[in-house]
Amino acid sequence: MESHFVQVIVSVCVLLFAAKIMAELFVRIRLPIVLGELLAGMIVGPFAIGAFLMFQGEHLVVLTEEVKILGEIGAIVILFMAGLEMTPKEFIKGGKASLTVGTLGVIVPFFLGFFIFQFFGFNAFQAMLVATALTATSVAISVQVLSEFGKIKTPEARLIIGAAVIDDVLAIAVLSVVTSIGGTGVEVNVTDAVFTIFKVLAFFAAMAITAIFLIPRMVNSRIWKAGGSIEGIVTAAFFGAAGLAAWIGLSPILGSFVVGMALSTTKVFERVEQYIGKLGLIFAPLFFAIIGAQVDFRGINFDIILIGVVIIGIAIVSKIIGCGLPAWLFLKNSSQSRRVGIAMISRGEVGLIVAGIGLSSGVLMSNIYTTIVIMVAVTSLITPIWLKFEYRKEITKNPTGSSL
């Protein structure tokens, strides 16, 4: 038990240290920090250099369940920070645009992936699982990139966050439908599928409304006088909401997002923002390093590379078309709408969850699992590089730094 505990804390130590070292390097070469943190995980992870880093016969980095859970906590913290940047009024105001972009951002990747992978010889359920892994956007990565560029309050950023939340809710709904038919072949009851999707959306709406009315009353500064009480209650609230979201079948990060949104207009906003910013300095890099560390480079062959190229191509094209084109209808600006499509490219935890379900159920072979994980990592690397290039063009055209 003690040796397992030591394994966990040493793994966290190495991953976090590597992430911060790479962050320093990427700041100096003017590349996005999140990119350095992802690469750090890939480099020191157990499937790369980490395989040779040993101490007393044990690997220095081991991706135990506890380490992965710490990474998921990082995603919860990042999404809480994102929620603080968006008031409920702003979220509702962007509802039509977010709903349209987010919905098409799920539909286009799913059906494009499903038909293409059936063409490649996958059976229907395998194709559905791979297609499901293509649907969800990693909101945490997009938010981190936008924050790093100081663009979190731009029109496209608000649309990206709103659409990514809708995207994630629908992706979880699709995952619920796909996994529910896994043991019964590929016969899909349309009524049951639609009911499952509406159930997930209803739970999310109810949770958001409850948080908006309840959370501000819970953090009233007249009630809490002891030092750190507000911060403690806020942390308990967003972890509790994340747990509730997971319990009812949603992604935990959606729960923390709605709590952050509920606190965005309260009197304790600045105090909470300052506190969570410091917490994010630790958990955000840990999240990205752990995502990178899960890329398994062993056993990569020509077939994996070929399927990988196809799945990465679908991942990029489907979000550019599914999110970028409808975004133009609302933003009326080609540069901003293109950034929406680019920011939605990065996949994350939902893609990894789907891959894990497929592997553990025996439906997906280990090589397809590796391909999906590589797709998640590659799209997570492409997004910050591409977005930085887009914003660099803006600075070149608009050297005064004024917003578009």
mmCIF file of N, CA and C in Angstrom, residues 7-104:
data_model
loop_
_atom_site.group_PDB
_atom_site.id
_atom_site.type_symbol
_atom_site.label_atom_id
_atom_site.label_comp_id
_atom_site.label_asym_id
_atom_site.label_seq_id
_atom_site.Cartn_x
_atom_site.Cartn_y
_atom_site.Cartn_z
ATOM 1 N N GLN A 7 4.402 5.548 -5.501
ATOM 2 C CA GLN A 7 4.320 5.558 -6.972
ATOM 3 C C GLN A 7 3.481 6.729 -7.464
ATOM 4 N N VAL A 8 2.340 6.921 -6.825
ATOM 5 C CA VAL A 8 1.418 7.988 -7.238
ATOM 6 C C VAL A 8 2.055 9.358 -7.057
ATOM 7 N N ILE A 9 2.603 9.619 -5.873
ATOM 8 C CA ILE A 9 3.132 10.966 -5.620
ATOM 9 C C ILE A 9 4.385 11.245 -6.446
ATOM 10 N N VAL A 10 5.195 10.202 -6.701
ATOM 11 C CA VAL A 10 6.377 10.397 -7.550
ATOM 12 C C VAL A 10 5.952 10.669 -8.991
ATOM 13 N N SER A 11 4.913 9.955 -9.474
ATOM 14 C CA SER A 11 4.396 10.182 -10.832
ATOM 15 C C SER A 11 3.885 11.607 -10.985
ATOM 16 N N VAL A 12 3.140 12.077 -9.986
ATOM 17 C CA VAL A 12 2.633 13.452 -10.010
ATOM 18 C C VAL A 12 3.794 14.435 -9.998
ATOM 19 N N CYS A 13 4.795 14.159 -9.167
ATOM 20 C CA CYS A 13 5.973 15.023 -9.081
ATOM 21 C C CYS A 13 6.653 15.162 -10.445
ATOM 22 N N VAL A 14 6.932 14.033 -11.106
ATOM 23 C CA VAL A 14 7.646 14.048 -12.388
ATOM 24 C C VAL A 14 6.812 14.736 -13.470
ATOM 25 N N LEU A 15 5.513 14.401 -13.548
ATOM 26 C CA LEU A 15 4.643 14.986 -14.569
ATOM 27 C C LEU A 15 4.511 16.495 -14.397
ATOM 28 N N LEU A 16 4.302 16.940 -13.161
ATOM 29 C CA LEU A 16 4.135 18.370 -12.903
ATOM 30 C C LEU A 16 5.436 19.129 -13.149
ATOM 31 N N PHE A 17 6.542 18.564 -12.691
ATOM 32 C CA PHE A 17 7.840 19.214 -12.899
ATOM 33 C C PHE A 17 8.157 19.332 -14.388
ATOM 34 N N ALA A 18 7.932 18.240 -15.132
ATOM 35 C CA ALA A 18 8.185 18.253 -16.578
ATOM 36 C C ALA A 18 7.280 19.258 -17.281
ATOM 37 N N ALA A 19 6.011 19.319 -16.852
ATOM 38 C CA ALA A 19 5.056 20.255 -17.459
ATOM 39 C C ALA A 19 5.505 21.700 -17.271
ATOM 40 N N LYS A 20 5.988 22.036 -16.077
ATOM 41 C CA LYS A 20 6.403 23.423 -15.811
ATOM 42 C C LYS A 20 7.713 23.763 -16.532
ATOM 43 N N ILE A 21 8.622 22.772 -16.637
ATOM 44 C CA ILE A 21 9.866 22.997 -17.381
ATOM 45 C C ILE A 21 9.558 23.286 -18.846
ATOM 46 N N MET A 22 8.673 22.459 -19.431
ATOM 47 C CA MET A 22 8.298 22.661 -20.832
ATOM 48 C C MET A 22 7.508 23.956 -21.016
ATOM 49 N N ALA A 23 6.708 24.325 -20.021
ATOM 50 C CA ALA A 23 5.965 25.591 -20.089
ATOM 51 C C ALA A 23 6.944 26.767 -20.167
ATOM 52 N N GLU A 24 8.008 26.706 -19.361
ATOM 53 C CA GLU A 24 9.031 27.751 -19.382
ATOM 54 C C GLU A 24 9.711 27.830 -20.752
ATOM 55 N N LEU A 25 10.015 26.661 -21.295
ATOM 56 C CA LEU A 25 10.661 26.609 -22.617
ATOM 57 C C LEU A 25 9.755 27.199 -23.687
ATOM 58 N N PHE A 26 8.455 26.831 -23.643
ATOM 59 C CA PHE A 26 7.534 27.294 -24.686
ATOM 60 C C PHE A 26 7.212 28.779 -24.553
ATOM 61 N N VAL A 27 7.273 29.315 -23.347
ATOM 62 C CA VAL A 27 7.116 30.765 -23.171
ATOM 63 C C VAL A 27 8.259 31.486 -23.878
ATOM 64 N N ARG A 28 9.446 30.959 -23.736
ATOM 65 C CA ARG A 28 10.629 31.594 -24.312
ATOM 66 C C ARG A 28 10.667 31.516 -25.835
ATOM 67 N N ILE A 29 10.117 30.435 -26.398
ATOM 68 C CA ILE A 29 10.095 30.327 -27.867
ATOM 69 C C ILE A 29 8.745 30.793 -28.442
ATOM 70 N N ARG A 30 7.940 31.413 -27.557
ATOM 71 C CA ARG A 30 6.671 32.039 -27.939
ATOM 72 C C ARG A 30 5.686 31.058 -28.580
ATOM 73 N N LEU A 31 5.548 29.910 -27.940
ATOM 74 C CA LEU A 31 4.533 28.933 -28.320
ATOM 75 C C LEU A 31 3.586 28.737 -27.143
ATOM 76 N N PRO A 32 2.346 28.298 -27.397
ATOM 77 C CA PRO A 32 1.370 28.145 -26.312
ATOM 78 C C PRO A 32 1.867 27.212 -25.207
ATOM 79 N N ILE A 33 1.657 27.627 -23.975
ATOM 80 C CA ILE A 33 2.098 26.853 -22.816
ATOM 81 C C ILE A 33 1.454 25.470 -22.790
ATOM 82 N N VAL A 34 0.161 25.422 -23.120
ATOM 83 C CA VAL A 34 -0.553 24.156 -23.071
ATOM 84 C C VAL A 34 0.093 23.121 -23.983
ATOM 85 N N LEU A 35 0.649 23.560 -25.086
ATOM 86 C CA LEU A 35 1.330 22.658 -26.020
ATOM 87 C C LEU A 35 2.555 22.043 -25.353
ATOM 88 N N GLY A 36 3.308 22.855 -24.635
ATOM 89 C CA GLY A 36 4.477 22.355 -23.916
ATOM 90 C C GLY A 36 4.100 21.360 -22.836
ATOM 91 N N GLU A 37 2.993 21.624 -22.148
ATOM 92 C CA GLU A 37 2.551 20.727 -21.072
ATOM 93 C C GLU A 37 2.109 19.372 -21.625
ATOM 94 N N LEU A 38 1.426 19.389 -22.777
ATOM 95 C CA LEU A 38 1.031 18.138 -23.428
ATOM 96 C C LEU A 38 2.263 17.337 -23.872
ATOM 97 N N LEU A 39 3.230 18.023 -24.480
ATOM 98 C CA LEU A 39 4.450 17.355 -24.931
ATOM 99 C C LEU A 39 5.245 16.807 -23.758
ATOM 100 N N ALA A 40 5.224 17.538 -22.641
ATOM 101 C CA ALA A 40 5.929 17.070 -21.449
ATOM 102 C C ALA A 40 5.407 15.709 -21.011
ATOM 103 N N GLY A 41 4.080 15.562 -21.022
ATOM 104 C CA GLY A 41 3.475 14.292 -20.653
ATOM 105 C C GLY A 41 3.874 13.177 -21.610
ATOM 106 N N MET A 42 3.879 13.502 -22.908
ATOM 107 C CA MET A 42 4.285 12.499 -23.906
ATOM 108 C C MET A 42 5.730 12.053 -23.694
ATOM 109 N N ILE A 43 6.609 12.998 -23.370
ATOM 110 C CA ILE A 43 8.039 12.705 -23.249
ATOM 111 C C ILE A 43 8.336 11.864 -22.009
ATOM 112 N N VAL A 44 7.803 12.265 -20.846
ATOM 113 C CA VAL A 44 8.145 11.554 -19.602
ATOM 114 C C VAL A 44 7.146 10.445 -19.277
ATOM 115 N N GLY A 45 6.119 10.292 -20.124
ATOM 116 C CA GLY A 45 5.111 9.267 -19.888
ATOM 117 C C GLY A 45 5.679 7.861 -19.954
ATOM 118 N N PRO A 46 4.917 6.881 -19.464
ATOM 119 C CA PRO A 46 5.413 5.496 -19.377
ATOM 120 C C PRO A 46 5.604 4.808 -20.714
ATOM 121 N N PHE A 47 5.158 5.452 -21.833
ATOM 122 C CA PHE A 47 5.294 4.826 -23.144
ATOM 123 C C PHE A 47 6.372 5.489 -23.997
ATOM 124 N N ALA A 48 7.140 6.397 -23.378
ATOM 125 C CA ALA A 48 8.232 7.059 -24.098
ATOM 126 C C ALA A 48 9.482 6.999 -23.217
ATOM 127 N N ILE A 49 10.097 8.143 -22.949
ATOM 128 C CA ILE A 49 11.304 8.155 -22.117
ATOM 129 C C ILE A 49 11.005 7.614 -20.722
ATOM 130 N N GLY A 50 9.775 7.839 -20.266
ATOM 131 C CA GLY A 50 9.388 7.369 -18.936
ATOM 132 C C GLY A 50 9.552 5.876 -18.744
ATOM 133 N N ALA A 51 9.539 5.134 -19.834
ATOM 134 C CA ALA A 51 9.721 3.672 -19.739
ATOM 135 C C ALA A 51 11.126 3.318 -19.259
ATOM 136 N N PHE A 52 12.075 4.248 -19.433
ATOM 137 C CA PHE A 52 13.467 3.988 -19.042
ATOM 138 C C PHE A 52 13.860 4.695 -17.744
ATOM 139 N N LEU A 53 12.946 5.519 -17.216
ATOM 140 C CA LEU A 53 13.220 6.217 -15.957
ATOM 141 C C LEU A 53 12.825 5.324 -14.802
ATOM 142 N N MET A 54 13.817 4.759 -14.135
ATOM 143 C CA MET A 54 13.557 3.790 -13.074
ATOM 144 C C MET A 54 14.191 4.250 -11.762
ATOM 145 N N PHE A 55 13.577 3.823 -10.654
ATOM 146 C CA PHE A 55 14.163 4.062 -9.328
ATOM 147 C C PHE A 55 13.817 2.864 -8.455
ATOM 148 N N GLN A 56 14.853 2.174 -7.997
ATOM 149 C CA GLN A 56 14.698 0.973 -7.181
ATOM 150 C C GLN A 56 13.768 -0.052 -7.841
ATOM 151 N N GLY A 57 13.971 -0.219 -9.162
ATOM 152 C CA GLY A 57 13.217 -1.230 -9.889
ATOM 153 C C GLY A 57 11.813 -0.833 -10.298
ATOM 154 N N GLU A 58 11.389 0.400 -10.011
ATOM 155 C CA GLU A 58 10.038 0.868 -10.351
ATOM 156 C C GLU A 58 10.126 2.033 -11.328
ATOM 157 N N HIS A 59 9.121 2.132 -12.233
ATOM 158 C CA HIS A 59 9.056 3.280 -13.138
ATOM 159 C C HIS A 59 8.751 4.547 -12.344
ATOM 160 N N LEU A 60 9.357 5.641 -12.753
ATOM 161 C CA LEU A 60 9.102 6.915 -12.071
ATOM 162 C C LEU A 60 7.695 7.435 -12.363
ATOM 163 N N VAL A 61 7.188 7.192 -13.593
ATOM 164 C CA VAL A 61 5.838 7.641 -13.966
ATOM 165 C C VAL A 61 4.971 6.428 -14.260
ATOM 166 N N VAL A 62 3.932 6.273 -13.484
ATOM 167 C CA VAL A 62 2.969 5.183 -13.669
ATOM 168 C C VAL A 62 1.572 5.791 -13.698
ATOM 169 N N LEU A 63 0.818 5.486 -14.752
ATOM 170 C CA LEU A 63 -0.529 6.068 -14.881
ATOM 171 C C LEU A 63 -1.551 5.208 -14.131
ATOM 172 N N THR A 64 -1.491 5.295 -12.810
ATOM 173 C CA THR A 64 -2.455 4.579 -11.978
ATOM 174 C C THR A 64 -3.816 5.282 -12.044
ATOM 175 N N GLU A 65 -4.838 4.632 -11.520
ATOM 176 C CA GLU A 65 -6.168 5.240 -11.478
ATOM 177 C C GLU A 65 -6.136 6.546 -10.694
ATOM 178 N N GLU A 66 -5.338 6.564 -9.618
ATOM 179 C CA GLU A 66 -5.257 7.773 -8.785
ATOM 180 C C GLU A 66 -4.667 8.954 -9.557
ATOM 181 N N VAL A 67 -3.647 8.680 -10.367
ATOM 182 C CA VAL A 67 -3.032 9.740 -11.174
ATOM 183 C C VAL A 67 -4.036 10.266 -12.195
ATOM 184 N N LYS A 68 -4.765 9.358 -12.845
ATOM 185 C CA LYS A 68 -5.767 9.773 -13.830
ATOM 186 C C LYS A 68 -6.881 10.589 -13.180
ATOM 187 N N ILE A 69 -7.251 10.225 -11.956
ATOM 188 C CA ILE A 69 -8.281 10.970 -11.231
ATOM 189 C C ILE A 69 -7.812 12.394 -10.946
ATOM 190 N N LEU A 70 -6.535 12.545 -10.591
ATOM 191 C CA LEU A 70 -5.985 13.884 -10.378
ATOM 192 C C LEU A 70 -6.063 14.713 -11.658
ATOM 193 N N GLY A 71 -5.844 14.052 -12.803
ATOM 194 C CA GLY A 71 -5.985 14.734 -14.079
ATOM 195 C C GLY A 71 -7.413 15.184 -14.315
ATOM 196 N N GLU A 72 -8.382 14.334 -13.972
ATOM 197 C CA GLU A 72 -9.794 14.686 -14.127
ATOM 198 C C GLU A 72 -10.169 15.846 -13.201
ATOM 199 N N ILE A 73 -9.559 15.874 -12.013
ATOM 200 C CA ILE A 73 -9.782 17.013 -11.110
ATOM 201 C C ILE A 73 -9.277 18.293 -11.764
ATOM 202 N N GLY A 74 -8.145 18.188 -12.489
ATOM 203 C CA GLY A 74 -7.622 19.348 -13.216
ATOM 204 C C GLY A 74 -8.615 19.866 -14.229
ATOM 205 N N ALA A 75 -9.273 18.954 -14.968
ATOM 206 C CA ALA A 75 -10.278 19.370 -15.949
ATOM 207 C C ALA A 75 -11.458 20.050 -15.258
ATOM 208 N N ILE A 76 -11.848 19.560 -14.089
ATOM 209 C CA ILE A 76 -12.955 20.152 -13.327
ATOM 210 C C ILE A 76 -12.604 21.577 -12.908
ATOM 211 N N VAL A 77 -11.372 21.789 -12.448
ATOM 212 C CA VAL A 77 -10.919 23.126 -12.037
ATOM 213 C C VAL A 77 -10.898 24.078 -13.236
ATOM 214 N N ILE A 78 -10.380 23.604 -14.378
ATOM 215 C CA ILE A 78 -10.298 24.447 -15.579
ATOM 216 C C ILE A 78 -11.688 24.890 -16.028
ATOM 217 N N LEU A 79 -12.652 23.962 -15.992
ATOM 218 C CA LEU A 79 -14.013 24.317 -16.435
ATOM 219 C C LEU A 79 -14.725 25.223 -15.444
ATOM 220 N N PHE A 80 -14.391 25.119 -14.171
ATOM 221 C CA PHE A 80 -14.936 26.061 -13.189
ATOM 222 C C PHE A 80 -14.423 27.463 -13.503
ATOM 223 N N MET A 81 -13.137 27.566 -13.835
ATOM 224 C CA MET A 81 -12.549 28.852 -14.219
ATOM 225 C C MET A 81 -13.230 29.408 -15.465
ATOM 226 N N ALA A 82 -13.560 28.533 -16.409
ATOM 227 C CA ALA A 82 -14.255 28.972 -17.624
ATOM 228 C C ALA A 82 -15.649 29.483 -17.295
ATOM 229 N N GLY A 83 -16.333 28.813 -16.376
ATOM 230 C CA GLY A 83 -17.671 29.243 -15.970
ATOM 231 C C GLY A 83 -17.672 30.621 -15.351
ATOM 232 N N LEU A 84 -16.619 30.948 -14.608
ATOM 233 C CA LEU A 84 -16.514 32.274 -13.989
ATOM 234 C C LEU A 84 -16.456 33.394 -15.019
ATOM 235 N N GLU A 85 -15.999 33.057 -16.228
ATOM 236 C CA GLU A 85 -15.847 34.063 -17.285
ATOM 237 C C GLU A 85 -17.129 34.292 -18.081
ATOM 238 N N MET A 86 -18.188 33.555 -17.762
ATOM 239 C CA MET A 86 -19.427 33.689 -18.532
ATOM 240 C C MET A 86 -20.625 33.789 -17.592
ATOM 241 N N THR A 87 -21.337 34.912 -17.648
ATOM 242 C CA THR A 87 -22.527 35.073 -16.819
ATOM 243 C C THR A 87 -23.691 34.286 -17.420
ATOM 244 N N PRO A 88 -24.669 33.901 -16.581
ATOM 245 C CA PRO A 88 -25.843 33.203 -17.112
ATOM 246 C C PRO A 88 -26.540 33.978 -18.220
ATOM 247 N N LYS A 89 -26.590 35.310 -18.074
ATOM 248 C CA LYS A 89 -27.237 36.155 -19.078
ATOM 249 C C LYS A 89 -26.523 36.039 -20.416
ATOM 250 N N GLU A 90 -25.183 36.048 -20.381
ATOM 251 C CA GLU A 90 -24.401 35.931 -21.613
ATOM 252 C C GLU A 90 -24.583 34.557 -22.244
ATOM 253 N N PHE A 91 -24.661 33.529 -21.385
ATOM 254 C CA PHE A 91 -24.837 32.169 -21.896
ATOM 255 C C PHE A 91 -26.181 32.028 -22.603
ATOM 256 N N ILE A 92 -27.230 32.572 -21.978
ATOM 257 C CA ILE A 92 -28.573 32.498 -22.572
ATOM 258 C C ILE A 92 -28.642 33.342 -23.845
ATOM 259 N N LYS A 93 -27.988 34.513 -23.809
ATOM 260 C CA LYS A 93 -27.968 35.395 -24.977
ATOM 261 C C LYS A 93 -27.359 34.702 -26.187
ATOM 262 N N GLY A 94 -26.327 33.906 -25.930
ATOM 263 C CA GLY A 94 -25.680 33.185 -27.032
ATOM 264 C C GLY A 94 -26.275 31.813 -27.260
ATOM 265 N N GLY A 95 -27.455 31.585 -26.664
ATOM 266 C CA GLY A 95 -28.069 30.256 -26.694
ATOM 267 C C GLY A 95 -28.320 29.709 -28.083
ATOM 268 N N LYS A 96 -28.923 30.512 -28.951
ATOM 269 C CA LYS A 96 -29.258 30.040 -30.292
ATOM 270 C C LYS A 96 -28.001 29.690 -31.077
ATOM 271 N N ALA A 97 -27.015 30.589 -31.020
ATOM 272 C CA ALA A 97 -25.764 30.353 -31.743
ATOM 273 C C ALA A 97 -25.027 29.149 -31.163
ATOM 274 N N SER A 98 -24.926 29.095 -29.826
ATOM 275 C CA SER A 98 -24.220 27.992 -29.168
ATOM 276 C C SER A 98 -24.889 26.662 -29.454
ATOM 277 N N LEU A 99 -26.224 26.662 -29.402
ATOM 278 C CA LEU A 99 -26.974 25.425 -29.643
ATOM 279 C C LEU A 99 -26.762 24.925 -31.069
ATOM 280 N N THR A 100 -26.808 25.855 -32.027
ATOM 281 C CA THR A 100 -26.627 25.476 -33.441
ATOM 282 C C THR A 100 -25.227 24.948 -33.698
ATOM 283 N N VAL A 101 -24.212 25.717 -33.266
ATOM 284 C CA VAL A 101 -22.817 25.331 -33.500
ATOM 285 C C VAL A 101 -22.479 24.044 -32.748
ATOM 286 N N GLY A 102 -22.894 23.958 -31.482
ATOM 287 C CA GLY A 102 -22.612 22.778 -30.677
ATOM 288 C C GLY A 102 -23.278 21.521 -31.212
ATOM 289 N N THR A 103 -24.532 21.651 -31.663
ATOM 290 C CA THR A 103 -25.267 20.494 -32.189
ATOM 291 C C THR A 103 -24.644 19.986 -33.482
ATOM 292 N N LEU A 104 -24.366 20.906 -34.415
ATOM 293 C CA LEU A 104 -23.738 20.494 -35.667
ATOM 294 C C LEU A 104 -22.312 19.981 -35.443
#
